[in-house]
Structure formats: structure tokens, C-alpha cells
XYZ file of C-alpha atoms in Angstrom:
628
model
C 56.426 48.013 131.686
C 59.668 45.641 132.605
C 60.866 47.433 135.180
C 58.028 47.801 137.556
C 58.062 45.979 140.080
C 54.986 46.210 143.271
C 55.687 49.393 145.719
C 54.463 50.547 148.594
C 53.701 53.958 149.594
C 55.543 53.297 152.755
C 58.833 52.508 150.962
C 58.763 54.939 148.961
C 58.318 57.832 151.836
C 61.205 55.902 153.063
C 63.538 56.802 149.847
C 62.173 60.114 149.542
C 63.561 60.642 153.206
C 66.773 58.706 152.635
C 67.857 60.657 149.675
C 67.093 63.872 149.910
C 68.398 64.262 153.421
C 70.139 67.944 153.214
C 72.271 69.293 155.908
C 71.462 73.383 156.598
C 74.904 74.329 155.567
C 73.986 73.299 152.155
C 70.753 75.115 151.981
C 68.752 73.945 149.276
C 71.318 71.924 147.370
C 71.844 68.447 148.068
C 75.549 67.546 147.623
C 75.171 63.978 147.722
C 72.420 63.430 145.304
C 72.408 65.566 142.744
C 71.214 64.920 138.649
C 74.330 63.347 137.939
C 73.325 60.798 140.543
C 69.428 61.122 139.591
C 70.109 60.270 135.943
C 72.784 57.337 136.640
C 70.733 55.979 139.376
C 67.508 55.652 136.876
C 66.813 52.960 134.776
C 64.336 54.564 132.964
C 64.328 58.574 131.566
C 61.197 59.478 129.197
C 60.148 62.839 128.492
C 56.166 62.934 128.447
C 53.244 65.066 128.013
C 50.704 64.764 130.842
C 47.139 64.419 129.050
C 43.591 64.031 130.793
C 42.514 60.403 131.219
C 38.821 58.922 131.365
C 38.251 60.930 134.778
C 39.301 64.342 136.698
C 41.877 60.933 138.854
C 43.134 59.693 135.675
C 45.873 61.248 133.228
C 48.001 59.787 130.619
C 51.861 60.204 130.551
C 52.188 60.133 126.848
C 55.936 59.329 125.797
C 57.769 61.778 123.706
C 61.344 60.501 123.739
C 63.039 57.923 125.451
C 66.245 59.425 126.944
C 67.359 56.497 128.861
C 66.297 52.874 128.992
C 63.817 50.424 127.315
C 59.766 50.531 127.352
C 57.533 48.886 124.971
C 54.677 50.790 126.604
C 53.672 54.337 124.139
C 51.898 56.445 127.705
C 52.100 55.518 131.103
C 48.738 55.711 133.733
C 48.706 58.252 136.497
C 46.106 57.604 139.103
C 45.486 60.701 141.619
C 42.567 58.330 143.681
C 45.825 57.396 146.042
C 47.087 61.368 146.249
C 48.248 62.181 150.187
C 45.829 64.593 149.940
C 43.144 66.614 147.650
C 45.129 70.026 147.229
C 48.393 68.374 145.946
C 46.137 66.378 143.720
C 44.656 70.107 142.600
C 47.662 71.064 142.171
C 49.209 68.476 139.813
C 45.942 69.119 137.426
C 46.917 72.231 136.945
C 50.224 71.756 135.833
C 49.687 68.976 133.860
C 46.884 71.385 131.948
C 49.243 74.152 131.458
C 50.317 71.556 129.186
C 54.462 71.812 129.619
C 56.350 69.030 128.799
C 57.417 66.720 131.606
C 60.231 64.544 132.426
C 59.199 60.684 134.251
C 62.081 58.707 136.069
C 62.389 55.765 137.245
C 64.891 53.642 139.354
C 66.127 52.866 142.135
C 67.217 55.934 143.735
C 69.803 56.222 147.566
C 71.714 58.867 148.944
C 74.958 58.043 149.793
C 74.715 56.583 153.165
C 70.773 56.753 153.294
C 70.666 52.937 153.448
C 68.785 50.361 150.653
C 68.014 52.000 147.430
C 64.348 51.814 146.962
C 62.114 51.941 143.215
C 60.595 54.645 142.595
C 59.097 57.374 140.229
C 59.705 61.303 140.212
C 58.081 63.469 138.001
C 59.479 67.162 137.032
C 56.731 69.412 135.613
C 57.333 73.058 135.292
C 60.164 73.018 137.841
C 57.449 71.355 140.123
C 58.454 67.827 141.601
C 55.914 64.894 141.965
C 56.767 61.561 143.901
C 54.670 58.560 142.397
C 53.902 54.985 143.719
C 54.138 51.901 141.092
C 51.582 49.135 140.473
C 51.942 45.790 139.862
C 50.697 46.048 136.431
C 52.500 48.699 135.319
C 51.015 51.873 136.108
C 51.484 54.544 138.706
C 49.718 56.011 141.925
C 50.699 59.379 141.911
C 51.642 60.590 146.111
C 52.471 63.904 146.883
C 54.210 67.205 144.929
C 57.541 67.285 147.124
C 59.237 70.462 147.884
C 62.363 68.818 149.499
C 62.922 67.340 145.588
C 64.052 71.092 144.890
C 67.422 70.031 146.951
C 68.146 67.853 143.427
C 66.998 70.333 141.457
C 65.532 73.710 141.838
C 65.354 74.801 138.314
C 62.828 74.597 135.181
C 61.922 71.768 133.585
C 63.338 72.486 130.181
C 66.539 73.093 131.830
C 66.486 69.533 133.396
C 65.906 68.174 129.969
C 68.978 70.149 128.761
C 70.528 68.805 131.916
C 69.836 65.206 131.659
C 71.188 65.371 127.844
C 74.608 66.944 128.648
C 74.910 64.086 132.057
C 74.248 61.629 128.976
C 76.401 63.037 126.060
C 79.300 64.200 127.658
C 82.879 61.977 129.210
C 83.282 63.730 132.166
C 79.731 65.695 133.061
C 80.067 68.142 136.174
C 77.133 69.368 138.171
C 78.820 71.983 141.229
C 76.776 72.106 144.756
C 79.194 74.800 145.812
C 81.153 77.760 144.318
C 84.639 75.728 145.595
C 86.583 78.780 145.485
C 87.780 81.785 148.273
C 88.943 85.698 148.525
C 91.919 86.597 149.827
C 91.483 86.762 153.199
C 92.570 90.417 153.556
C 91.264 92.759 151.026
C 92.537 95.696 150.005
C 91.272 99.023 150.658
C 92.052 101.394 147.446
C 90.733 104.741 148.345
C 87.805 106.556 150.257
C 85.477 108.978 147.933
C 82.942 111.591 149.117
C 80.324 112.048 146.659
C 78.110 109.510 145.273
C 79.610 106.597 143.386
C 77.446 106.289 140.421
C 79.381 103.318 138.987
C 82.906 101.290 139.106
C 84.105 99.208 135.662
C 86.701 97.322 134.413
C 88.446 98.855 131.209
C 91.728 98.116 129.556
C 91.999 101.660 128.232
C 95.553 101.211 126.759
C 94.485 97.794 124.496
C 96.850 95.826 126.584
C 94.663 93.265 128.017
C 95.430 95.078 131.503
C 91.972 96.412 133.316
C 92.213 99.387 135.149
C 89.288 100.288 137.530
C 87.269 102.976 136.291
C 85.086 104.990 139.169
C 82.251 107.165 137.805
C 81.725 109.754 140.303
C 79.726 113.088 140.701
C 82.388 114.766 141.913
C 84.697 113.334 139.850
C 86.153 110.399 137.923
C 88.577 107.719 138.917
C 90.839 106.026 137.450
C 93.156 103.064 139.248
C 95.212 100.419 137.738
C 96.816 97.444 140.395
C 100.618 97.907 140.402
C 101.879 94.022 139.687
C 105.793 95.323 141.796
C 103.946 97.707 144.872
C 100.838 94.639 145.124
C 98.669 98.348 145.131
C 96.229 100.289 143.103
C 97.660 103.400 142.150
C 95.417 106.246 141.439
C 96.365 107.726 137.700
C 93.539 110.353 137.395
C 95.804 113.181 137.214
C 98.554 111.714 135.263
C 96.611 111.126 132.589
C 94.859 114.155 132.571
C 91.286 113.086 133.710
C 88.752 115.503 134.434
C 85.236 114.176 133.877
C 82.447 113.788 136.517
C 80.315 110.943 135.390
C 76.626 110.457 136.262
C 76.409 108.206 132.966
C 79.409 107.235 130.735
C 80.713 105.491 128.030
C 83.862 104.043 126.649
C 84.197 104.140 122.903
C 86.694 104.633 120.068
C 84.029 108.123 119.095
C 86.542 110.126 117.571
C 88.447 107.446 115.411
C 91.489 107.470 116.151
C 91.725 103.509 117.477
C 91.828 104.538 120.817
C 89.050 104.164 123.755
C 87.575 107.772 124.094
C 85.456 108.658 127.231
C 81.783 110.420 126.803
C 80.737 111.384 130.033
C 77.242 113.013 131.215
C 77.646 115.251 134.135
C 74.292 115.810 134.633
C 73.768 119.046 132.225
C 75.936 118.097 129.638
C 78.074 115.768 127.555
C 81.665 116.369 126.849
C 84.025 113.744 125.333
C 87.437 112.926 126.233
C 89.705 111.778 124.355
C 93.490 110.449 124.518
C 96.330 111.958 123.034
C 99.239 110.329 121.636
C 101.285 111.017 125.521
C 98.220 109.013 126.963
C 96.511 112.213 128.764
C 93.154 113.303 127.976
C 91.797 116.149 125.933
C 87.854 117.551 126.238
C 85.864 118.627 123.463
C 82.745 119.859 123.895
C 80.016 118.240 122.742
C 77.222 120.220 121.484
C 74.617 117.963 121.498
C 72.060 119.620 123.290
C 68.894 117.801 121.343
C 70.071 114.634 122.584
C 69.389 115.554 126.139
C 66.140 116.970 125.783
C 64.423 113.684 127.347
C 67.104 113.917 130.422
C 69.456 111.146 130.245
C 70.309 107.631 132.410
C 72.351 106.226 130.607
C 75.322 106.020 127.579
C 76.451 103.393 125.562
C 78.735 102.805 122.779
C 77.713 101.058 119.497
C 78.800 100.496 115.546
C 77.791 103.685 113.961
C 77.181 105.132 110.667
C 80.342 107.431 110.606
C 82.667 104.348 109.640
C 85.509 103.692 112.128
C 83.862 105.520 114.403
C 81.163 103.947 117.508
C 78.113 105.741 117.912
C 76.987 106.763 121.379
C 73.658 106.050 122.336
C 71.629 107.622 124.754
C 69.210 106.004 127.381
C 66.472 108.855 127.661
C 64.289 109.346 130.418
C 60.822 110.601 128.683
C 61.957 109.669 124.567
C 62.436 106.605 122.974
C 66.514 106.371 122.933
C 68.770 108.603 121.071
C 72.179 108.004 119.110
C 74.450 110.364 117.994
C 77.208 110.207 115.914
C 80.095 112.159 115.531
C 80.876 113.090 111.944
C 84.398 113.995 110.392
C 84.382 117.255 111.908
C 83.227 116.085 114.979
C 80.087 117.454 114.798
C 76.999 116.072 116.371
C 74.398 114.457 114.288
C 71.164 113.566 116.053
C 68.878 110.690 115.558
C 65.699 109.738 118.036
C 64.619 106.443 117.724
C 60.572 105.698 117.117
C 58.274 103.437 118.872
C 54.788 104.301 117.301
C 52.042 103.010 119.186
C 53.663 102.763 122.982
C 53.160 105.267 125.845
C 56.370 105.261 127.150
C 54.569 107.057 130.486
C 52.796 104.007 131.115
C 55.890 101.769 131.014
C 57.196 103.833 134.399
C 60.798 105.264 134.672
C 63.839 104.272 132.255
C 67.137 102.539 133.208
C 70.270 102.503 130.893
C 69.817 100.945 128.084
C 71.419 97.145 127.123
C 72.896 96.916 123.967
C 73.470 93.639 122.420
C 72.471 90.775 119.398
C 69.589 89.510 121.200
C 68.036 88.037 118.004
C 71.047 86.349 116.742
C 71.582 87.873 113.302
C 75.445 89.709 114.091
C 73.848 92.715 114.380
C 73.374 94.877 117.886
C 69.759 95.642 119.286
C 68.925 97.799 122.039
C 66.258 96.636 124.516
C 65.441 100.480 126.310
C 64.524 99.315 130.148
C 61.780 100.526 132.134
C 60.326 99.575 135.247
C 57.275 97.946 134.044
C 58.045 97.177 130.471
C 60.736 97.774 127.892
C 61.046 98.234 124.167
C 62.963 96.223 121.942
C 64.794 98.214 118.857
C 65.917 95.668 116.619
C 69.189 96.615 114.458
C 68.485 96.509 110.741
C 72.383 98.007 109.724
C 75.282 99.711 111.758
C 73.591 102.643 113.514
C 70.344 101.873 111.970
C 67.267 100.383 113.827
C 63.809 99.587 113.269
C 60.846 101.128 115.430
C 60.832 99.831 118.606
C 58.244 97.181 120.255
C 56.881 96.315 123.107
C 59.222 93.818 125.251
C 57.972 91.662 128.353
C 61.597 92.465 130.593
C 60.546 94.887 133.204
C 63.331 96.619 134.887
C 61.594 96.835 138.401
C 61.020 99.799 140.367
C 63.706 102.040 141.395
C 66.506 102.107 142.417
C 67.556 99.463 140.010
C 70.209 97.730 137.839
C 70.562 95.415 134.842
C 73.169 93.243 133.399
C 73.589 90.681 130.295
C 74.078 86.990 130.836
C 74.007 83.586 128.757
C 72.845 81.453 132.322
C 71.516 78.471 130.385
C 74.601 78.709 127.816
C 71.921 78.401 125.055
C 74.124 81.185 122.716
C 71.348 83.901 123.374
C 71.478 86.798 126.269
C 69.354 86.994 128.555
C 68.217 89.912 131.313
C 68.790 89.844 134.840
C 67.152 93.199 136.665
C 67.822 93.759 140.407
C 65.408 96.766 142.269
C 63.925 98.162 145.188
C 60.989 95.045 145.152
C 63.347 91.831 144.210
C 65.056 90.255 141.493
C 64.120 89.415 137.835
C 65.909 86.806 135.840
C 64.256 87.339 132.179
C 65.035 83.875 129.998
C 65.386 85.042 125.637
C 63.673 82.407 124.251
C 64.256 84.218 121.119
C 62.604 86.491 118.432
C 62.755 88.736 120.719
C 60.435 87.262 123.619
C 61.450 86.641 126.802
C 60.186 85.296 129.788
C 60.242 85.840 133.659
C 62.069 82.722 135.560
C 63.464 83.350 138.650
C 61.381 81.058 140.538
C 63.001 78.449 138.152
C 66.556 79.505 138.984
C 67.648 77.322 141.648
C 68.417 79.493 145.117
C 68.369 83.028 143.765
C 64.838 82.921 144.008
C 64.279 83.170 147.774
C 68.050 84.136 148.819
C 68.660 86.657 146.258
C 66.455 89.692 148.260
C 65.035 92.784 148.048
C 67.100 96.205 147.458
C 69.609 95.308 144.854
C 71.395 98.421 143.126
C 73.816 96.914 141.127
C 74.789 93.737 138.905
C 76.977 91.784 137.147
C 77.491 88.266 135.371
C 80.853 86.634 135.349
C 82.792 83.360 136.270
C 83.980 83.367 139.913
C 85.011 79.909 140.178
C 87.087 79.120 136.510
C 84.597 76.667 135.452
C 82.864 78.395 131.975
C 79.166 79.031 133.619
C 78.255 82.381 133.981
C 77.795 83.367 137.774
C 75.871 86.454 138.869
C 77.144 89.521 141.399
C 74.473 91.500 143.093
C 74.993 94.827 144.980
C 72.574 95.933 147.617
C 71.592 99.405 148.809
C 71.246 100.899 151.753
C 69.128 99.941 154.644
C 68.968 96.472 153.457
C 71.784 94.884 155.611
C 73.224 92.931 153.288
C 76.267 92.070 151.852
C 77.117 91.628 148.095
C 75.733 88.530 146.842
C 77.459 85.435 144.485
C 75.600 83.102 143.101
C 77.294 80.358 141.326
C 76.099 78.717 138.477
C 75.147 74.863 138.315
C 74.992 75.208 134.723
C 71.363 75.558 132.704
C 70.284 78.617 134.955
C 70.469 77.062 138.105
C 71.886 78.959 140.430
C 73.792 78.309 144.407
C 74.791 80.763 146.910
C 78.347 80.943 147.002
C 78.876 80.339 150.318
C 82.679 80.733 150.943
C 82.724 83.970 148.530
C 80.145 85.571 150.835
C 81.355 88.338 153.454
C 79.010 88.331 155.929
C 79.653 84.877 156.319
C 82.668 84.562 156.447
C 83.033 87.777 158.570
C 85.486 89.743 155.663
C 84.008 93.084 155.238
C 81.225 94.408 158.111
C 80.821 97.439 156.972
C 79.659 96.241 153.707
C 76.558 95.322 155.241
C 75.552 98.970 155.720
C 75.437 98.911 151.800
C 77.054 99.279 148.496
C 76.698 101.864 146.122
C 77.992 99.813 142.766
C 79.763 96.468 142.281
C 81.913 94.850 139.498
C 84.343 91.345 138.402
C 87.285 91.774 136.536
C 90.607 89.593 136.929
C 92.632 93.312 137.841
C 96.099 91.421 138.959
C 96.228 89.281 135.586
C 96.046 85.735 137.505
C 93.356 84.298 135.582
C 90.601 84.522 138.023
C 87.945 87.786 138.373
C 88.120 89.947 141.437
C 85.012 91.730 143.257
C 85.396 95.660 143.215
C 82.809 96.988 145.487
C 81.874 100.689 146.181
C 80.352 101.090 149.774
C 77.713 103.657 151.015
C 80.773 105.666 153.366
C 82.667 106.229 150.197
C 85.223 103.216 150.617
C 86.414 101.125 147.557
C 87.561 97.792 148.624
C 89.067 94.953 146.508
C 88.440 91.641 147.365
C 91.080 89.483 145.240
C 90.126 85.562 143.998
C 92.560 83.089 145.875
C 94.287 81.211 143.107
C 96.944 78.896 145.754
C 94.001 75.992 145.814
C 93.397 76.160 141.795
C 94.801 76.484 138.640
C 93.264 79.344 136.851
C 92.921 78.727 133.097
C 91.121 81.254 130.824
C 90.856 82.429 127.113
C 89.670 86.013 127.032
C 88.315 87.327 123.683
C 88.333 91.047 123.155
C 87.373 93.269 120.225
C 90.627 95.749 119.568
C 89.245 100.013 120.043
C 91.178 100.055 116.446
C 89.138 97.483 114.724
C 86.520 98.584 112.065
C 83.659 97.149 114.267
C 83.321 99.007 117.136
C 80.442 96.090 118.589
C 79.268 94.926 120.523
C 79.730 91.410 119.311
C 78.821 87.897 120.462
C 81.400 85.314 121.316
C 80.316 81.803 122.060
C 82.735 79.091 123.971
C 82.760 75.389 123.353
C 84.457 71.808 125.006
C 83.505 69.563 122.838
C 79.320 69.302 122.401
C 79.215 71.165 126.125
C 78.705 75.390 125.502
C 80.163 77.949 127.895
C 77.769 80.678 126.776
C 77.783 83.981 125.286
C 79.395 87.230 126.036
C 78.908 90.800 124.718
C 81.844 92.101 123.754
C 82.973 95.921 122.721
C 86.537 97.115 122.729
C 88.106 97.873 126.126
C 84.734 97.893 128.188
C 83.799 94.282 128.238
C 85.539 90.393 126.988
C 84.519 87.092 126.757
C 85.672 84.750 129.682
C 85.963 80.949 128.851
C 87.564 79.190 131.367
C 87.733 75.102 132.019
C 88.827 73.748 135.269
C 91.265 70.731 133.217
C 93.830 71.950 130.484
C 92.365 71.343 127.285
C 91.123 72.747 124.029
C 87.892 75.335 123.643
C 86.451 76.600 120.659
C 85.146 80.063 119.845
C 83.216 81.219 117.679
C 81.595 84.572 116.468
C 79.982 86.144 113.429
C 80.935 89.951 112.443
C 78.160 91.915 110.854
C 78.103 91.245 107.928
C 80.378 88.746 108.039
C 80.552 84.761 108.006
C 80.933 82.891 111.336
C 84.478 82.768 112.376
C 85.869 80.225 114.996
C 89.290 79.512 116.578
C 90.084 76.544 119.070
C 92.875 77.244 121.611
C 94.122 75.232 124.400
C 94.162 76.281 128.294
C 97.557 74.661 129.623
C 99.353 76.582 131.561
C 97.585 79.206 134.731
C 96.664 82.493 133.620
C 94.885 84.374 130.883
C 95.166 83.353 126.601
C 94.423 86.435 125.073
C 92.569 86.286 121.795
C 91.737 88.790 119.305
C 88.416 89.000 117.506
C 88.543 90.271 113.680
């Protein structure tokens, strides 16, 4: 090959050492060598398949693609005979026979400040990393799998390649080591509850683009809407005439009238309340009786069959889900969905239901969570769904929660589960399958913990990846979690948007009960609600003085003749922010860029052909756009 040149083991252990030096306040992430610098630093990028040589010491790196550089050569040798020692050798067999693709670099590689760059080769094999030694004629000794290469990059494999493609492709390519963003430092304390706190939301119940906090509460709801003159949250239950008590809930435009309607479960029943023209609330009862027979542990809202008018669906405890649509005299009709073939026993208990495209064809599934399996319904029609089957994402063991999120920005949702036992981040590869990969997710994997209660995806830091909120229980002495997204599911601890650390909130380390983003002062940037164990809600507001806050936020209008949910994709240029669900009032897609400048969206109604609008993000604050 042209660019070997003879090296030592001993120099190499030297640029190992010199480069991925990391000081402790940066945990696992190096900030001075990260892929941008891997990639520009090599002079040679080939993706290869590892294949068994003439012995158990001898494998070929068979080329695939050449992503950076020149070789004449079609494989590379790998030689194990030199290995530091047997197990690491052991260990490199067996990823090379699980047969993943792998990525080879070469180049002279030195961390800013870690004195003479040195050649060398670094292999990436499922999200493993392997240091190799060159020969003079060509070939390479392969030394050690190194752990400290995770401080480069601590995620799969796959999502390198995707990685090393964008650092190639695009002007201005941006790899974060930190979150680079603060609270307030005072937050604000909006009101003490008794009772548990079963759940706190953003909605913008009036269609304004204005969220409001919505507090789902045993002993009754909340709402609470930040007062841009007082700089308070002022408690409107009353005023508009609110009188649910929420275990489970949903926000929907059921009755048809173009409005956001509430259907709240309070344990033995489910009423519905609906606005009135003044902006108050009226119940109806619900008389849907059937629909609870398997208990209920969750609602959400969905395009029905009753046109101009969302379905509410049902997250069962011992059936297969249930919808139920409202027809024209608002009368109940009942539909159980059908899973032939599955013990549902055997999948353990049920969580609330996600419901969202996850198949890509503009039309909503529901993926019905349990603890140790789930069950995919895929939707054939508005309201209509074929017999469910059996899905890998396991919901965990209780207490748990579960949220949406595009974390590789690949246009498809995937699952992230938080429980009693850990955290699950479940990767769609599509067609429904999905696979486990948080040890593949950068520092969520060993920071992330035990105990979580309560999640959330969103974009702390204004820079279009999807970040992650976590919620922890009691007894687990932790504080909410961030984690901030590198971009291709790698994930950092946000550091300065962690209380404990930065000594904000230390009574939130006795627990939380539920935890949500949403920008609720209208500067452009999402706020933390949290809900703690005593009963107090606290708002922790984004500091905006340090940034400009640039964001186009997509919603589907409660009026609209789809009532979702719907994806919305984000694009600069080649570069994709993701996906978000979106239904009317409950939940928007949030592009943001950190430069002003143009971003694309695009979505498909079902149905429908795929639509797309660009804006452009001058000026601080929030672009609203409407999706039709």
C-alpha cells in the first residue's frame, strides 16, 4: 500500500497515549480529538469486511468502499501472532465472525498538544475499537482492542460510517463534545400538589402556538400557562372550567368541532371534556364501559373512522389495545384490536401505547409496550389496523416510561424505554424490526442509570439533534438527566444542564414523579418542567443571553381533517435533523440550526403526496409553520 510506512509497536502506544488523553471533566468524550479530527487527520478511510485468513492469526480486511484516499491494494492482512495478549486476540475473532462491516483508518493521528503525530491504524468493528501496527510491506500487526478509543467515539459502527460521510459531504460539519448551553440560574417554583402526579405536558390548547403546562393528577388536573407581563405561571384550572382527574389522558379534536378536547381516565371511568365557544370546559359522559374491560394505562389520540373526528385509543392492561370512536351522536363505538397467536401474559405488564408511522408509509401504527416484548399493529387505513405481531422493543420492568425519537436522524422513530432495571434505546431499522443499542449510544450507556420513570426527546441546545430527558424515581438519588446528542445516536451528558452538578435543585435528588421540554416563554429554546416526589413543580427556563435561538416549529392545526399523528422530517442541505411525531396541540416538530439559514421540511399526509416547504431561521425565536 503507498502509505505504509515501518512502525513500531512502541510508537504507536505512544500516539494512542498522546491522543486520546481525556481530562475527567469530560468523561468519556474527548474534546480535542474527536471524528472530525479522526477523519481529517487520516489519509486513508476504507470500509472492509473482516474475513478468515489461511490460519485462526490471519484475517483478510476485504475493501468495500474507499471513503477517503488512494489504494491499489483490493484486502488488507491482519496478523493477530503480534496481539498484546491472547484474550484481546479472542476477542477480535469474534467480532470479525459476527461478520459486521468494519471501518480501517489510517494516518497520522495527534491530539492537540500531545506532541509528534505518529502513523497508525484504528479499526471500528461493532462499536468495538482495535489499534493495529503496520509492516513494511504493507500489511498490519493487529495490538490491542482499546477502550480509551471510546473517548473518539462511543457509538456503533454503522453510525461512524454515517458519521464519516456527513464530516466528508458537508461545508461546515459539527461534531458537539458538550451540550454548550445553561438554565436560568433561578428556577421557578409554580405550585406544590398533594396527590400523585401521574404526568406533566406541553399543549397549546387554544391553536396559538402558545404551550400551556398540562398536570395530570389523581386528585385533579392542572392547567398553567407562563404569563409573558407577570414573568409567572398562572394557574387557569378554574377559569376554564376544568374538572378532570387524570390517571391516563388524551388531547384530541374527539368531538369535531376543531378544537383540542380532553379524554381523561380517572381510574373507573372515561369522561370527555370538551371546550365551549367561551373557552371553559363541558363533560360528557362517556359510556364506554367495554373499552375498559382489560383495565387501562394509557390513552392516545389518532385519525379515526368518524371523519373529522380523532379516535381515542386505549392502552389495555390484559387485551390487545382498544379504539373507540365517537360517532355523530357521540356515541361510543368499540373496536379491540387482534393479535392471534401471542400470549399477551407472557409478554409481562403493558405501558401506554406509542402511536406513530414507524414503517414509513403516512399512515400511524401502534407498537402496544410491554415489559418483555411488544406488539406491533400496523395501520392499513384511518382507524383501521392489521393484527398485531410480535415486536423485539421491551418496555422493561416497572415502573417505566417510553418516548419517540429520530437519534440517528435516519427519517424513522425509534424507542427509548426507561424502568426500574436500566435504560433501553431500541434502533427501527425498519419493516418493523428493531434492535437494542444502548451500549452503542455513546455515554447513556453507563451514566444513564437505573430507576427512570419518565422520558422525553427534544433539542436542548438549538442545534437540530434530538436530545433525550430522563426522570428518575424515588430512592434512586438522582437528578433528571440530559443527554445531548452528537448526532448519529451518540449521546453526552449534558454537563452544565445537570442540577446536581451544578447545585440548582437538591431536592430533586429525592426524585421526580414526571418530566417534560417545551419552549413555555416563546424564546425559541425548550424548558425542563419537572414534577418532584413532595408534590413541587419547578421550571427550569433555557438561558438564551449566550445564544441566538432559531427554530421552525411544525404543528398539525386540531381543525385540520387529519387528526395524525404525522411525520415531519428537517433538512440543511444533504445534513437531516430527524423526525418528529406530530398531532394537533399535543406534540410539534422542532428544527432548529445554530447559523441563520434555510431548512427544508417535508411530510407526506395519508393518502397524500409528499409535501415540503423551505423556510429560513434569521431572526431569534420560533417560525411557526402549518402542516396541511
Amino acid at each position: 500500500m503507498m502509505i505504509m510506512t515501518k512502525l513500531f509497536r512502541t510508537s504507536l502506544v505512544f500516539a494512542v497515549a498522546a491522543f486520546l488523553a481525556v481530562t475527567a471533566s469530560h468523561a468519556l468524550i474527548n474534546p480535542t480529538f474527536t471524528p472530525l479530527h479522526l477523519v481529517k487527520q487520516a489519509k486513508l478511510i476504507v470500509s472492509v469486511d473482516l474475513k478468515p485468513g489461511k490460519s485462526t492469526d490471519q484475517y483478510d480486511a476485504v475493501i468495500r468502499e474507499v471513503l477517503k484516499g488512494k489504494t491499489e491494494r483490493k484486502a488488507l492482512q491482519m496478523d493477530l501472532s503480534k496481539a498484546r495478549d491472547e484474550q484481546n486476540a479472542d476477542m477480535f475473532r469474534k467480532l470479525a465472525a459476527a461478520g459486521a462491516p468494519a471501518l480501517f483508518f489510517v494516518g497520522e493521528f495527534s491530539e492537540q498538544g500531545g506532541g509528534a503525530p505518529q502513523l497508525a491504524g484504528l479499526l471500528s468493528v461493532s462499536g468495538k475499537w482495535a489499534s493495529c501496527v503496520g509492516t513494511p510491506d504493507g500489511n498490519w500487526l493487529f495490538d490491542n482492542i482499546e477502550g480509551k478509543f471510546q473517548a473518539v467515539w462511543a457509538g456503533g459502527t454503522d453510525m461512524l460510517r454515517r458519521a464519516v460521510d456527513y464530516i466528508l459531504t458537508d461545508d461546515e460539519p459539527d461534531m458537539p463534545v458538550s451540550d454548550g448551553v445553561a438554565w436560568h440560574k433561578e428556577a421557578v417554583q409554580i405550585a406544590k400538589l398533594d396527590g400523585q402526579i401521574r404526568s406533566v405536558r406541553p399543549v397549546d390548547l387554544d391553536g396559538d402556538g402558545r404551550l400551556m403546562l398540562f398536570v395530570a393528577r389523581d386528585s385533579g388536573d392542572r392547567l398553567l400557562v407562563y404569563d409573558d407581563t407577570t414573568k409567572k405561571f398562572t394557574d387557569i384550572t378554574e377559569a376554564r372550567g376544568l374538572q378532570s382527574k387524570s390517571q391516563a389522558f388524551a388531547w384530541g379534536d374527539f368531538s369535531g368541532q376543531g378544537r383540542l378536547a380532553l379524554f381523561s381516565f380517572d381510574g373507573k371511568a372515561l369522561s370527555l371534556h370538551v371546550p365551549q365557544a367561551d373557552g371553559k370546559f363541558k363533560v360528557q359522559v362517556v359510556a364506554a364501559a367495554a373499552a375498559l374491560a382489560g383495565g387501562c394505562v394509557g390513552l392516545s389520540a389518532l385519525d379515526g373512522v368518524v371523519k373529522g373526528r380523532a379516535s381515542l385509543l386505549v392502552s389495555a392492561v390484559d387485551t390487545c389495545p382498544v379504539l373507540v370512536a365517537l360517532d355523530a351522536d357521540n356515541k361510543p363505538v368499540v373496536t379491540v384490536l387482534t393479535a392471534e397467536g401471542l400470549d399477551l401474559k407472557k409478554l409481562g405488564a403493558a405501558g401506554a401505547c406509542l402511536v406513530a408511522d414507524f414503517d414509513g408509509d403516512a399512515l400511524a401504527d401502534i407498537l402496544a409496550l410491554r415489559e418483555s416484548g411488544s406488539v406491533l399493529f400496523r395501520g392499513l387505513a384511518a382507524g383501521k389496523f392489521a393484527p398485531g405481531v410480535a415486536c423485539a422493543v421491551q418496555l422493561g420492568k416497572s415502573p417505566a416510561g417510553a418516548c419517540l425519537g429520530d437519534f440517528d436522524a435516519d427519517g424513522r422513530f425509534d424507542v427509548l424505554c426507561v424502568n426500574a432495571a436500566g435504560t433501553y434505546v431500541w434502533q427501527n431499522e425498519g419493516a418493523g424490526k428493531f434492535t437494542e443499542a444502548l451500549n452503542l449510544s455513546g455515554e447513556m450507556a453507563y451514566i444513564g442509570g437505573v430507576g427512570g420513570v419518565d422520558c422525553m426527546s427534544g433539542d436542548v441546545n438549538n442545534d437540530g439533534r434530538q436530545d433525550v430527558l430522563i426522570a428518575y424515581g424515588k430512592n434512586n438519588d438522582a437528578s433528571p438527566l440530559i443527554f445531548f446528542n452528537r448526532g448519529f445516536r451518540c449521546f453526552g451528558h449534558a454537563h452544565t444542564l445537570d442540577l446536581a452538578e451544578n447545585n440548582l435543585l437538591d431536592v430533586a435528588k429525592q426524585g421526580q414523579q414526571t418530566a417534560c421540554l417545551g419552549d413555555f416563554n416563546g424564546d425559541g429554546a425548550q424548558d425542563m418542567a419537572l414534577a418532584l416526589r413532595n408534590g413541587e413543580l419547578w421550571m427550569f427556563f433555557r438561558a438564551t443571553h449566550n445564544q441566538e435561538t432559531r427554530a421552525a416549529l411544525a404543528s398539525l392545526p386540531a381543525g385540520g381533517e387529519c387528526k395524525g399523528p404525522v411525520t415531519v422530517t428537517g433538512w440543511i442541505g444533504k445534513r437531516g435533523l430527524g423526525a418528529w411525531n406530530v398531532q394537533p396541540g399535543v406534540s410539534q416538530a422542532f428544527f432548529c440550526r445554530s447559523e441563520a439559514g434555510p431548512v427544508t421540511l417535508k411530510w407526506r399526509l395519508p393518502g397524500g403526496q409528499e409535501q415540503s416547504k423551505e423556510v429560513v431561521l434569521e431572526k431569534a425565536g420560533t417560525l411557526k409553520v402549518e402542516i396541511k
